[in-house]
Coordinates of C-alpha atoms in Angstrom, one line a residue:
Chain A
X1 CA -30.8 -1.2 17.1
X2 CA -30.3 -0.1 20.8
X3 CA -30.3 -3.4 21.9
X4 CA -27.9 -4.2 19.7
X5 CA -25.2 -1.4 20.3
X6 CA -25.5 -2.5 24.0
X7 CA -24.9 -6.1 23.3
X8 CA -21.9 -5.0 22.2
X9 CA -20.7 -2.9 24.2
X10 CA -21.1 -5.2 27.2
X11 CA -17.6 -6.8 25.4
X12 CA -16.1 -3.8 25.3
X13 CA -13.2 -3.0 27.7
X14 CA -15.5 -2.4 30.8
X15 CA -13.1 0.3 32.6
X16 CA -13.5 2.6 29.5
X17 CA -17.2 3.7 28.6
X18 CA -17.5 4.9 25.0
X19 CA -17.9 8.4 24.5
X20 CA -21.7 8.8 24.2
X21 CA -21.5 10.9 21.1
X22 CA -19.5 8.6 19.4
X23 CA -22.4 6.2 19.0
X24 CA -24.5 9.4 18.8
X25 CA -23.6 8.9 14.6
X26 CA -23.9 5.9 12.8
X27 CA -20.1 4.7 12.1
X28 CA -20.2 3.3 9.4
X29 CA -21.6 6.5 7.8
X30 CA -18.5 8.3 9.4
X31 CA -17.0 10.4 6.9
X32 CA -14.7 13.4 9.1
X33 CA -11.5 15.0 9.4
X34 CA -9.0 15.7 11.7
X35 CA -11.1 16.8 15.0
X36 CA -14.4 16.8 13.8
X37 CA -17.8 15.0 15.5
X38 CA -18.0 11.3 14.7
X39 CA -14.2 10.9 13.9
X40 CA -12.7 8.0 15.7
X41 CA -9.1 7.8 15.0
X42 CA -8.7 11.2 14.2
X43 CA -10.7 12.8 16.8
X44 CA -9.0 14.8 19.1
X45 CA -7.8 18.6 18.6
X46 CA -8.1 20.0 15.0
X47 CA -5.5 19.7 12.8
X48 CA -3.9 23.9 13.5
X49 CA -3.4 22.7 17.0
X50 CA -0.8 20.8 15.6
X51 CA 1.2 17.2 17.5
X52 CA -1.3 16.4 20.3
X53 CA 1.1 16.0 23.7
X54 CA 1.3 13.0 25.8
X55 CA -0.5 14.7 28.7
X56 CA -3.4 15.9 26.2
X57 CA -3.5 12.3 24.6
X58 CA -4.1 10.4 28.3
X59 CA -6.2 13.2 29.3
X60 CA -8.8 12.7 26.0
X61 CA -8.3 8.9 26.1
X62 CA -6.7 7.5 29.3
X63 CA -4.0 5.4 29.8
X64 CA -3.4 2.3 27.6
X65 CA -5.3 -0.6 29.4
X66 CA -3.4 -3.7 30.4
X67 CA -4.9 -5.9 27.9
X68 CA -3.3 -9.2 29.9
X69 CA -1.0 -11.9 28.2
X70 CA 0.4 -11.9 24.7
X71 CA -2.1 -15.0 23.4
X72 CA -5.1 -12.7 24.6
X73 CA -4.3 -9.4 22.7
X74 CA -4.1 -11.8 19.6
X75 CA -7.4 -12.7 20.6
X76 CA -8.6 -9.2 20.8
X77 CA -6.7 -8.1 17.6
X78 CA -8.7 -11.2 15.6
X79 CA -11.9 -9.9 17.0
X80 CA -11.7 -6.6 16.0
X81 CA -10.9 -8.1 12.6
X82 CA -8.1 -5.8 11.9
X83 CA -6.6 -5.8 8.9
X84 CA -3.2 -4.0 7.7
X85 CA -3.6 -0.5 6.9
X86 CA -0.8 0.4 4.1
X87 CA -1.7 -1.7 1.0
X88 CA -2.1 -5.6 0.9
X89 CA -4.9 -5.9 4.2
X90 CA -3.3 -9.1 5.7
X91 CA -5.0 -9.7 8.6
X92 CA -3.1 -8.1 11.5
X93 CA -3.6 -10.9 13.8
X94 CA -2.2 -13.7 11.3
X95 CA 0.9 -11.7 11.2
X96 CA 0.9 -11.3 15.0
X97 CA 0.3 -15.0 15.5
X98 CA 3.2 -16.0 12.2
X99 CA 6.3 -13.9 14.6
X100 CA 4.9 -15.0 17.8
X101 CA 4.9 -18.5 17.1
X102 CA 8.8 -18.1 15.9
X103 CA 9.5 -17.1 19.6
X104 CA 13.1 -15.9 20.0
X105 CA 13.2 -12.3 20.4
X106 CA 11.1 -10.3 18.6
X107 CA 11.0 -7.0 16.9
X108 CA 8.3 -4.3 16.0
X109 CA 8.5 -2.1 13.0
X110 CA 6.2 0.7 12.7
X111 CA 6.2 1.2 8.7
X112 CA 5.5 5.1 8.4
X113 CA 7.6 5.4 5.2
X114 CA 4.6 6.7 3.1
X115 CA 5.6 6.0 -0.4
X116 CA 3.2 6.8 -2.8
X117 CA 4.2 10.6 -3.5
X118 CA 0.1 12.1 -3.4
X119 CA -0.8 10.1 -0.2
X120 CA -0.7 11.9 3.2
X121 CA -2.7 9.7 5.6
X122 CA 0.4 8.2 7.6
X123 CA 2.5 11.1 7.8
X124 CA -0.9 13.5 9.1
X125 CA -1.6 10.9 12.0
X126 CA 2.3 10.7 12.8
X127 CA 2.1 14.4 12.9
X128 CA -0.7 15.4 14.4
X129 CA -1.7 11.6 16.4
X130 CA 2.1 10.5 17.3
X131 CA 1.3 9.0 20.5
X132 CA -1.9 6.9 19.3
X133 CA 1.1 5.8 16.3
X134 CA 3.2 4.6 19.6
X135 CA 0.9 3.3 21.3
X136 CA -0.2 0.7 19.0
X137 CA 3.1 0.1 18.5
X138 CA 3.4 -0.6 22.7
X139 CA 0.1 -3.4 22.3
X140 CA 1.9 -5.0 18.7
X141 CA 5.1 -5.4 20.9
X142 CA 3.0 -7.0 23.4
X143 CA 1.3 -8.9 21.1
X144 CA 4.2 -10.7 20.3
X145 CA 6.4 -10.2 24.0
X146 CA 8.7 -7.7 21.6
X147 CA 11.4 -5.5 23.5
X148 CA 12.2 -3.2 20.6
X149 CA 10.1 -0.6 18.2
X150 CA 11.8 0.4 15.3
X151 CA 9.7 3.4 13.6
X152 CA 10.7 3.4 9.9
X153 CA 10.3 6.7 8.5
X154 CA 11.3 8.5 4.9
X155 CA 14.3 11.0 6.0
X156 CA 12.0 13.7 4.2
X157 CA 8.6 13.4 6.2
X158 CA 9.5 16.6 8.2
X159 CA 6.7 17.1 10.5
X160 CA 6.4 13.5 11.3
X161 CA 9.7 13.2 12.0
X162 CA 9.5 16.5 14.7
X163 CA 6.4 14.8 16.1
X164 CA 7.4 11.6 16.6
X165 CA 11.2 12.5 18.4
X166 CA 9.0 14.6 20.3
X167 CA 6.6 12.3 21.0
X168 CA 9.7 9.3 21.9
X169 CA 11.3 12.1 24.2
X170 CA 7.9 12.4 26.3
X171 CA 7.1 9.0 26.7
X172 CA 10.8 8.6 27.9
X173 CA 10.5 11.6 30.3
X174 CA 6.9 9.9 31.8
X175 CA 9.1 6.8 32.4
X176 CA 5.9 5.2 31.0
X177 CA 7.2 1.0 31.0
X178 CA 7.1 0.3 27.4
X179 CA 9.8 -1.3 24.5
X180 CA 12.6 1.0 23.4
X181 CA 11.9 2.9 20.9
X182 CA 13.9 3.9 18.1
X183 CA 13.3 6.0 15.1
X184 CA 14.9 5.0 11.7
X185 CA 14.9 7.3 9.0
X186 CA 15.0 5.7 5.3
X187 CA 15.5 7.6 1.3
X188 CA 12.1 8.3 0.3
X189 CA 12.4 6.0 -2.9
X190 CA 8.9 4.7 -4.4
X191 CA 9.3 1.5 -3.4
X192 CA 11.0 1.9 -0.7
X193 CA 8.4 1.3 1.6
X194 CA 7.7 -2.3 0.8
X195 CA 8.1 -4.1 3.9
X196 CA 10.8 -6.2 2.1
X197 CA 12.7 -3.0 1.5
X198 CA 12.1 -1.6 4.7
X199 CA 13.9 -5.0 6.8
X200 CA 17.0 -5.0 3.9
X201 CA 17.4 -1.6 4.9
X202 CA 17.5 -2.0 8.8
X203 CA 19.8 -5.0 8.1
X204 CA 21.7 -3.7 5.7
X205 CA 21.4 -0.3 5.3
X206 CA 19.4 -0.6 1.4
X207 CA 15.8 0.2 0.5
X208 CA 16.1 -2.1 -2.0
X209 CA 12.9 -4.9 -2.5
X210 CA 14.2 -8.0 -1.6
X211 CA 14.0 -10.8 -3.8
X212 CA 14.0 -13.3 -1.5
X213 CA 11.5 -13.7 0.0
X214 CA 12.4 -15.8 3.1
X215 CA 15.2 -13.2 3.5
X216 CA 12.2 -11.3 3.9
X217 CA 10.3 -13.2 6.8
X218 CA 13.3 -14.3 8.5
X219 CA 13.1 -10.9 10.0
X220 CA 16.0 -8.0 10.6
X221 CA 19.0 -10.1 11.6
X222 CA 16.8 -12.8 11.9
X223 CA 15.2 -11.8 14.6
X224 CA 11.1 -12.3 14.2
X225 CA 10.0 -9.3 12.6
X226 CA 6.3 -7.9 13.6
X227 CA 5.8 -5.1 10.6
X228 CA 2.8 -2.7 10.4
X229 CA 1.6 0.7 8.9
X230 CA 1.7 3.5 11.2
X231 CA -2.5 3.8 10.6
X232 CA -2.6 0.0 11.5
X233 CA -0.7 0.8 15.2
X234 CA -3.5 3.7 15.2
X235 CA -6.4 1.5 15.2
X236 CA -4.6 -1.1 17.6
X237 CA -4.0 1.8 20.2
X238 CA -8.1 2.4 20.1
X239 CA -9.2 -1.3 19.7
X240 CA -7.2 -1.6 23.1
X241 CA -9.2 0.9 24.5
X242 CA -12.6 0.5 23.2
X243 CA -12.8 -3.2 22.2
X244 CA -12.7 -4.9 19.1
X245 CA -16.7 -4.4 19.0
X246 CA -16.5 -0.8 19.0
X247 CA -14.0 -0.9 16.4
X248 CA -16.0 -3.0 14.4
X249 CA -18.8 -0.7 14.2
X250 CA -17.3 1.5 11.5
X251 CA -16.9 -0.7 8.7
X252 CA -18.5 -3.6 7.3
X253 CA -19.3 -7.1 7.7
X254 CA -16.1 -8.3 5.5
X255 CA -13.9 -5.1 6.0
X256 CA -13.8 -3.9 9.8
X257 CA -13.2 -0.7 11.5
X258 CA -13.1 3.0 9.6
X259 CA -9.8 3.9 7.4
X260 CA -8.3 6.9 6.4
X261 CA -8.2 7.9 3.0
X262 CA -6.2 10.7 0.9
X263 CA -7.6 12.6 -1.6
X264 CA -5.7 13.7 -5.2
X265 CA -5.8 14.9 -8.0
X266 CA -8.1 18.0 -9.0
X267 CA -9.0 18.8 -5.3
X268 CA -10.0 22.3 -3.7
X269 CA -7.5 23.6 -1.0
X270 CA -7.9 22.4 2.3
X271 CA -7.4 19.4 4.0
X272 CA -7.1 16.1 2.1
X273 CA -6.9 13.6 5.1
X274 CA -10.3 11.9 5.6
X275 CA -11.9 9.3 7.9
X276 CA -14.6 6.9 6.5
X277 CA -16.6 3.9 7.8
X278 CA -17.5 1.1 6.0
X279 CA -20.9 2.3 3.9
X280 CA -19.4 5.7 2.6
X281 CA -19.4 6.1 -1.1
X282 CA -17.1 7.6 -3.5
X283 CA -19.5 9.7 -4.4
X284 CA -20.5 10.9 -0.9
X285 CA -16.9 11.6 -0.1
X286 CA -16.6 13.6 -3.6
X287 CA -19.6 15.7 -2.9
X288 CA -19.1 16.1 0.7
X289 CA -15.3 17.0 0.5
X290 CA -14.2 17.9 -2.8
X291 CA -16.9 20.0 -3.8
X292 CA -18.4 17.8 -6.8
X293 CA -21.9 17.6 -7.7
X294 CA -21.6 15.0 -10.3
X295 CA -19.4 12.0 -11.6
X296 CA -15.9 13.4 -12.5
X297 CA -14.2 12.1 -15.5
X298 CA -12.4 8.9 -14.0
X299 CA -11.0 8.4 -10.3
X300 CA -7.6 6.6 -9.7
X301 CA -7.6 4.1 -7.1
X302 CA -5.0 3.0 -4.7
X303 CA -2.1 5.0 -5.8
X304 CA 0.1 6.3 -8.8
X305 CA 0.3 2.2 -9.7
X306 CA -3.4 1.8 -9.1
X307 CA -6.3 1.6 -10.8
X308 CA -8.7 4.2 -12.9
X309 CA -12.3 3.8 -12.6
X310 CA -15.2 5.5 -15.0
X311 CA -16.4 8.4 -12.7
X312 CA -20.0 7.3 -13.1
X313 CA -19.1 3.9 -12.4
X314 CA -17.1 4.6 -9.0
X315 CA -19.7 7.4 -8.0
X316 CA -21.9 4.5 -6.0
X317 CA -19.1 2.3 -4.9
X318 CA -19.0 2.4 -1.2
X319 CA -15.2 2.7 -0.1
X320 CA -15.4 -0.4 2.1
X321 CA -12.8 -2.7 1.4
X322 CA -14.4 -5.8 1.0
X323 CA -16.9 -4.4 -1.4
X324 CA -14.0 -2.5 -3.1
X325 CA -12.1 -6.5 -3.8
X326 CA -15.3 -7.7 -5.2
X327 CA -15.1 -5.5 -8.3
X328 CA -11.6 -6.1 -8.2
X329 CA -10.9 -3.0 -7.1
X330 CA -8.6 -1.7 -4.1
X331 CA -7.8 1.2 -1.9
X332 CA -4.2 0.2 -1.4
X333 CA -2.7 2.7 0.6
X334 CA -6.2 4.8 1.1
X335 CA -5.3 7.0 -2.0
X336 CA -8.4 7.9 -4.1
X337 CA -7.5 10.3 -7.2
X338 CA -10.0 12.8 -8.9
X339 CA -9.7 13.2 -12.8
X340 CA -11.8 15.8 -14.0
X341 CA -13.2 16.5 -17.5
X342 CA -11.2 19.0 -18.8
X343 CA -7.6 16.6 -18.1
X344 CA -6.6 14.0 -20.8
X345 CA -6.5 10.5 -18.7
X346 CA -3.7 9.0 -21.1
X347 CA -1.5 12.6 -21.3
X348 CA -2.0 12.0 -16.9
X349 CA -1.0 8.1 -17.2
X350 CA 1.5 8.5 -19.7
X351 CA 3.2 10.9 -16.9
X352 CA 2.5 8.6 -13.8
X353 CA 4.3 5.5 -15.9
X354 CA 7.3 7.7 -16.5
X355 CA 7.2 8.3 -13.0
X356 CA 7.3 4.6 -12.0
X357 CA 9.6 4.0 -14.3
X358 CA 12.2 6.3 -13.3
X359 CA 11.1 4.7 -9.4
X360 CA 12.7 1.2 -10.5
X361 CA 15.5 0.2 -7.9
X362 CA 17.1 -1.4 -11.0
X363 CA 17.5 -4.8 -9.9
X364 CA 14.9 -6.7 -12.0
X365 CA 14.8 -7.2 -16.0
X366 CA 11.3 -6.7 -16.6
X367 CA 11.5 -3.3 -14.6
X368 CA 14.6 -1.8 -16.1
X369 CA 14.3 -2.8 -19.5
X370 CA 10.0 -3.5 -19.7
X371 CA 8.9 -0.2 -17.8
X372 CA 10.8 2.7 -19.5
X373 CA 9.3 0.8 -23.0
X374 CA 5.3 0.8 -21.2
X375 CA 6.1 4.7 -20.5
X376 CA 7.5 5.9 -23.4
X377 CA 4.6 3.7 -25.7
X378 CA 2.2 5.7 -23.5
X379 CA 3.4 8.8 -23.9
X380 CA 3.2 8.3 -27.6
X381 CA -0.3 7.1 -27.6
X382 CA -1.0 10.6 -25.4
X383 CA 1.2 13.3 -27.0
X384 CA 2.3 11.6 -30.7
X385 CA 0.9 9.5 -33.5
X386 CA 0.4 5.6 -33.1
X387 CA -1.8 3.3 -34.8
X388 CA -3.7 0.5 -33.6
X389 CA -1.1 -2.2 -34.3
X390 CA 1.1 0.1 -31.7
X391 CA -1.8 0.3 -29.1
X392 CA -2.0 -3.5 -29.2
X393 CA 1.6 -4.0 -29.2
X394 CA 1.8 -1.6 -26.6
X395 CA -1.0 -4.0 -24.5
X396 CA 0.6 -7.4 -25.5
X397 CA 3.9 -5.9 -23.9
X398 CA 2.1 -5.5 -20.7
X399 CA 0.6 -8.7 -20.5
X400 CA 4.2 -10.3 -19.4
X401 CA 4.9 -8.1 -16.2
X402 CA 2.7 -10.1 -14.3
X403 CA 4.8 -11.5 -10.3
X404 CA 8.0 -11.4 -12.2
X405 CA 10.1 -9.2 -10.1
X406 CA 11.7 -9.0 -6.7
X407 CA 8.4 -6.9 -5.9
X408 CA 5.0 -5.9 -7.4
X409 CA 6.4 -3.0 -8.9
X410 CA 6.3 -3.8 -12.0
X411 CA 2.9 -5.4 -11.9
X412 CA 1.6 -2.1 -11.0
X413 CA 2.8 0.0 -13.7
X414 CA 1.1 -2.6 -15.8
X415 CA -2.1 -2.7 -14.5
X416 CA -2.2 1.2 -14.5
X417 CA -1.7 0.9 -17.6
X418 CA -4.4 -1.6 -19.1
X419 CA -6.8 0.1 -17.4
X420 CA -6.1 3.4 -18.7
X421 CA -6.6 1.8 -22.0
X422 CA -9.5 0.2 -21.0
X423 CA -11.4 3.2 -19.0
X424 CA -10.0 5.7 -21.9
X425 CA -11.1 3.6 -24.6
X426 CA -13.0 6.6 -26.1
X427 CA -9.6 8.4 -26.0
X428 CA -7.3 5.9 -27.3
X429 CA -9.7 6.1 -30.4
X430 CA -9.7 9.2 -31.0
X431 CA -5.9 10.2 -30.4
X432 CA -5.0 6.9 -33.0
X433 CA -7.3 8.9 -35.5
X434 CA -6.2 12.1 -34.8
X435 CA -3.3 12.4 -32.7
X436 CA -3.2 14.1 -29.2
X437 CA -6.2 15.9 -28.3
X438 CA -5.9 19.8 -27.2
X439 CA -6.8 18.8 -23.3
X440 CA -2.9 16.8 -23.1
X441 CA -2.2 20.9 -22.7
X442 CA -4.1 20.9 -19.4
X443 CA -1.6 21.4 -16.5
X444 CA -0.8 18.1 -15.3
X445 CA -3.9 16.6 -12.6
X446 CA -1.5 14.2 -10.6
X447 CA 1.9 16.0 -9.9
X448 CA 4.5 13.8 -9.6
X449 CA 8.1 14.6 -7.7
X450 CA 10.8 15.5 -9.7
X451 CA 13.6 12.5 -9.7
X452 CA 15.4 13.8 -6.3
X453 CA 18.7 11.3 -7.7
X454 CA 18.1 10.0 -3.9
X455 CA 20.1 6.5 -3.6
X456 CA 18.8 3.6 -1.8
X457 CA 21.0 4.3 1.6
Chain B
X1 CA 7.4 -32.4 -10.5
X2 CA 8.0 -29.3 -9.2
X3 CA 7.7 -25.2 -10.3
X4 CA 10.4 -22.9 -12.3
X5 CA 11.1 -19.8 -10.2
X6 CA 13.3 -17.3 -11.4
X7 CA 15.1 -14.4 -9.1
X8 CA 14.3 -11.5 -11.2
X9 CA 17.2 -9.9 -9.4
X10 CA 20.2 -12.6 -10.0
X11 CA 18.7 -13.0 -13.7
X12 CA 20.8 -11.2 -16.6
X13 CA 18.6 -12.4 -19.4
X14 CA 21.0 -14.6 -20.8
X15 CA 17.7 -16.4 -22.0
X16 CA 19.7 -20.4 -21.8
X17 CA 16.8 -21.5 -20.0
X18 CA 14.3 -20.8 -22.7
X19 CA 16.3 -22.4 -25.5
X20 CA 16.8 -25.3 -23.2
X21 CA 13.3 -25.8 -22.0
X22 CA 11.3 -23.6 -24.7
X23 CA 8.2 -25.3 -24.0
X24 CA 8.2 -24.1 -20.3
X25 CA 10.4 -20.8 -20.7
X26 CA 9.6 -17.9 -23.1
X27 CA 11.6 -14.5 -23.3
X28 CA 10.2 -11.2 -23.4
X29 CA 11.0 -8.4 -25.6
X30 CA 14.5 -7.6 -23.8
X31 CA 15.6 -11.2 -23.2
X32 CA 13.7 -12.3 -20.2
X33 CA 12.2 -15.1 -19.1
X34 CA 8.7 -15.7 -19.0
X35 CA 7.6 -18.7 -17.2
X36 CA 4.8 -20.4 -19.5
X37 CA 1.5 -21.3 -17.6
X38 CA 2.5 -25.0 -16.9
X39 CA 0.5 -26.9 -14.4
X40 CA 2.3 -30.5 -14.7
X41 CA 6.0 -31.2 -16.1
X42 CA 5.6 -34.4 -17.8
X43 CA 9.0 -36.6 -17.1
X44 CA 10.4 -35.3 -19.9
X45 CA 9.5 -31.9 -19.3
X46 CA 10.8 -32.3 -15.9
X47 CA 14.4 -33.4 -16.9
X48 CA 14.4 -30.3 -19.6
X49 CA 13.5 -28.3 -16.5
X50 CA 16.2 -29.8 -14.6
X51 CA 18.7 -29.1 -16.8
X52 CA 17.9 -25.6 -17.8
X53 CA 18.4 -24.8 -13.8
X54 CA 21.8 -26.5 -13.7
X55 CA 22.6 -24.2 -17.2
X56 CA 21.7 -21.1 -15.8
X57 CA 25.2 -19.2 -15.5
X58 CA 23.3 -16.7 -12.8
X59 CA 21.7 -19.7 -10.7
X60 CA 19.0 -17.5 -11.2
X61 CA 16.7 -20.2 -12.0
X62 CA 15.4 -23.0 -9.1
X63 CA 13.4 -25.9 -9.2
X64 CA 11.0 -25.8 -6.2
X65 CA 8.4 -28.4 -5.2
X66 CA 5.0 -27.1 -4.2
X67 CA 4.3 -27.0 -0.7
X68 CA 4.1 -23.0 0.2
X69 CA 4.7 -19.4 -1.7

């Protein structure tokens, strides 16, 4: 095992010896928060001490290491195995390798325009982390010879937003050689967050999904466009310090390096922001930090357009990504949702659906017309009478949403849906024989934001 | 030869296509097109695809050959 670890780390970055106690722990059995032993990209000052300053950020981890030419960062990037942090987990490196080959004069977008409303994992680390956001940003931009970062945020991610100007102002005042670096602030709409969305709006001022996609990878004003999560830029920052090796460590053989992961739902006070590697399980996670000592009812997976799973099912399921995909099953944006006993899963989905629905950007037929219908059928099945014909109907219906709009918008809604009829069968049975059972009175589990009537601009 | 897409955004669910080409093109329950599973358009196919492209009063509808997404 020893031998190993120092195999490794003989690749590592040789001016910057890992922290001993940071192999002390077996990553990939890291499961911490903000400041605590064993956490890798959150490690630093607990979470009261608030934005960590330039001078204590150099101080805890030195400055960023010249890495050397553009074509050798992507090298180091494809080592560490990377992969994108907000959702779909495209390999960073492909996407590096996709604008650099375009040459011209590239752009870097820092997407920290956290859409899914229960989520908190981007906005904590460009709060508390902003520099380690910015830096990552500095070896993406040199990934591709960039001049520009553009960091995309929603206009109502408050304490982001004060760290990160703060954060811009220091680097500016240390004169530190590095990109420009602009911050963009963008309507926190649902989907507003899809890269798509996020390069119409920098062009043209709308946060609209774009339909076309070429529109899309042509990049902002055509200029090649190099687009990661704000998480993403935090692991680059670290992998250019430590080494892909190290970074690999944390995770698995098919999913690399530790991700953060925010927890919903019916969870006790506290903090909700969490670190994992690579062989931490639901359950582990569940016990450790929410207080659980058995399978809750269901857990929703990915987001308010994700995925339920059976508690019992999704207790062993390690989080890893890789082993996540094989069942099908994704983290998305690192948002993992507790339903517990006592709370109705349709009354909770029937709610969620409204929500997405009333998200639509109100370009696409299937989403203006198709998801108000998936909602309101829901909400009958939860807190009225339908029969089975309905339910089937009701199932049919979202069979056709499959890739037909601008984005994947309505796809999720869908999905959400079959699989809350599909984890809830027991439910569905028993509200078509007797109507809505007495737990749809149970305060609502997953909160969703009241329509703020916020436009696309 | 070739693949229907549709630009969910341009399309108004006039639904010409799917009486034109009803064999590739169904509607959903508000009018919009569903693009039937359809590996291969057979010649005739092809020239019903054709046409339903050209009908499309949105040009909402294209007619791509398969190379990338």
């Amino acid at each position: 095992m020893s031998g190993v670890h120092t195999d490794l780390l003989s690749l590592t970055n040789p001016q910057t010896p890992v922290v001993p106690d940071e192999l002390a722990s077996n990553p990939d059995q890291l499961l911490a928060g903000v400041g605590e032993a064993g956490s890798r990209i959150l490690a630093g000052p607990k979470a009261v001490a608030g934005m960590e300053s330039l001078v204590d950020h150099l101080d805890r981890l030195g400055p960023l290491p010249g890495l050397g030419d553009a074509a050798h960062i992507r090298r180091v990037v494809e080592e560490s195995g990377l992969q994108g942090r907000g959702g779909a987990g495209f390999p960073a490196a492909v996407k590096m390798r996709t604008v650099a080959a375009r040459g011209g004069s590239p752009l870097v977008v820092v997407n920290g325009s956290e859409s899914e409303p229960a989520s908190h994992k981007d906005r904590t680390l460009m709060a508390l982390r902003p520099h380690l956001v910015l830096d990552g940003a500095v070896v993406a931009a040199e990934a591709v010879n960039a001049d520009q970062v553009i960091i995309h945020v929603h206009r109502e991610s408050r304490s982001a937003i004060t760290s990160l100007k703060n954060a811009v102002q220091e680097r500016r005042r240390a004169r530190l050689t590095e990109p420009r670096m602009d911050i963009s602030y963008g309507p926190s709409r649902y989907v507003a967050g899809e890269s798509s969305a996020i390069i119409h709006f920098l062009e043209d001022g709308d946060a609209r999904p774009l339909t076309d996609r070429r529109a899309a990878r042509a990049g902002i004003h055509g200029r090649p466009t190099l687009l990661h999560n704000a998480e993403t830029m935090g692991h680059l920052a670290l992998i250019a310090r430590r080494g892909p090796w190290w970074f690999r460590l944390a995770g698995t053989s098919g999913a690399a390096g530790s991700t953060l992961v925010t927890l919903a739902g019916a969870t006790p006070p506290g903090p909700r922001v969490f670190e994992v590697g690579g062989a931490v399980t639901v359950g582990q996670l569940l016990t450790d930090r929410a207080g659980l000592d058995a399978p809750p009812r269901a857990v929703l997976l990915g987001g308010y357009a994700g995925r339920w799973v059976d508690g019992r099912d999704a207790w062993d399921q390690p989080l890893a990504r890789d082993q996540l995909l094989a069942r099908g099953l994704s983290l998305g944006c690192g948002l993992l949702g507790i339903l517990p006993w006592e709370a109705c899963g349709l009354a909770e989905t029937a709610r969620l659906l409204g929500y997405l629905a009333s998200e639509s950007a109100g370009q696409c037929g299937p989403c203006i017309f198709g998801l108000p219908r998936l909602a309101e059928g829901m909400s009958e099945l939860a807190f009225g009478r339908v029969s089975r014909r309905d339910v089937r109907q009701l199932l049919r219906r979202s069979a056709t949403f499959a890739d037909r709009g601008a984005c994947h918008h309505p796809d999720g809604a869908a999905l959400l849906l079959q699989y809350a009829l599909a984890v809830f069968a027991d439910d569905v049975e028993r509200h078509i024989r007797r109507g809505p059972c007495d737990r749809k009175s149970h305060l609502p589990t997953f909160r969703v934001p009241t329509p703020s009537g916020a436009g696309w601009r | 030869m070739g693949k229907l897409l549709v630009d969910a955004v341009r399309c108004k669910g006039h639904g010409i296509c799917a009486l034109i080409a009803p064999r590739l093109i169904d509607l959903d329950d508000w009018g919009f097109p569903v693009l039937l599973a359809s590996p291969d358009y057979d010649p005739e196919q092809s020239k019903l695809a054709k046409r339903a492209v050209a009908a499309c009063p949105e040009q909402a509808l294209r007619l791509v050959t398969e190379v990338g997404p």
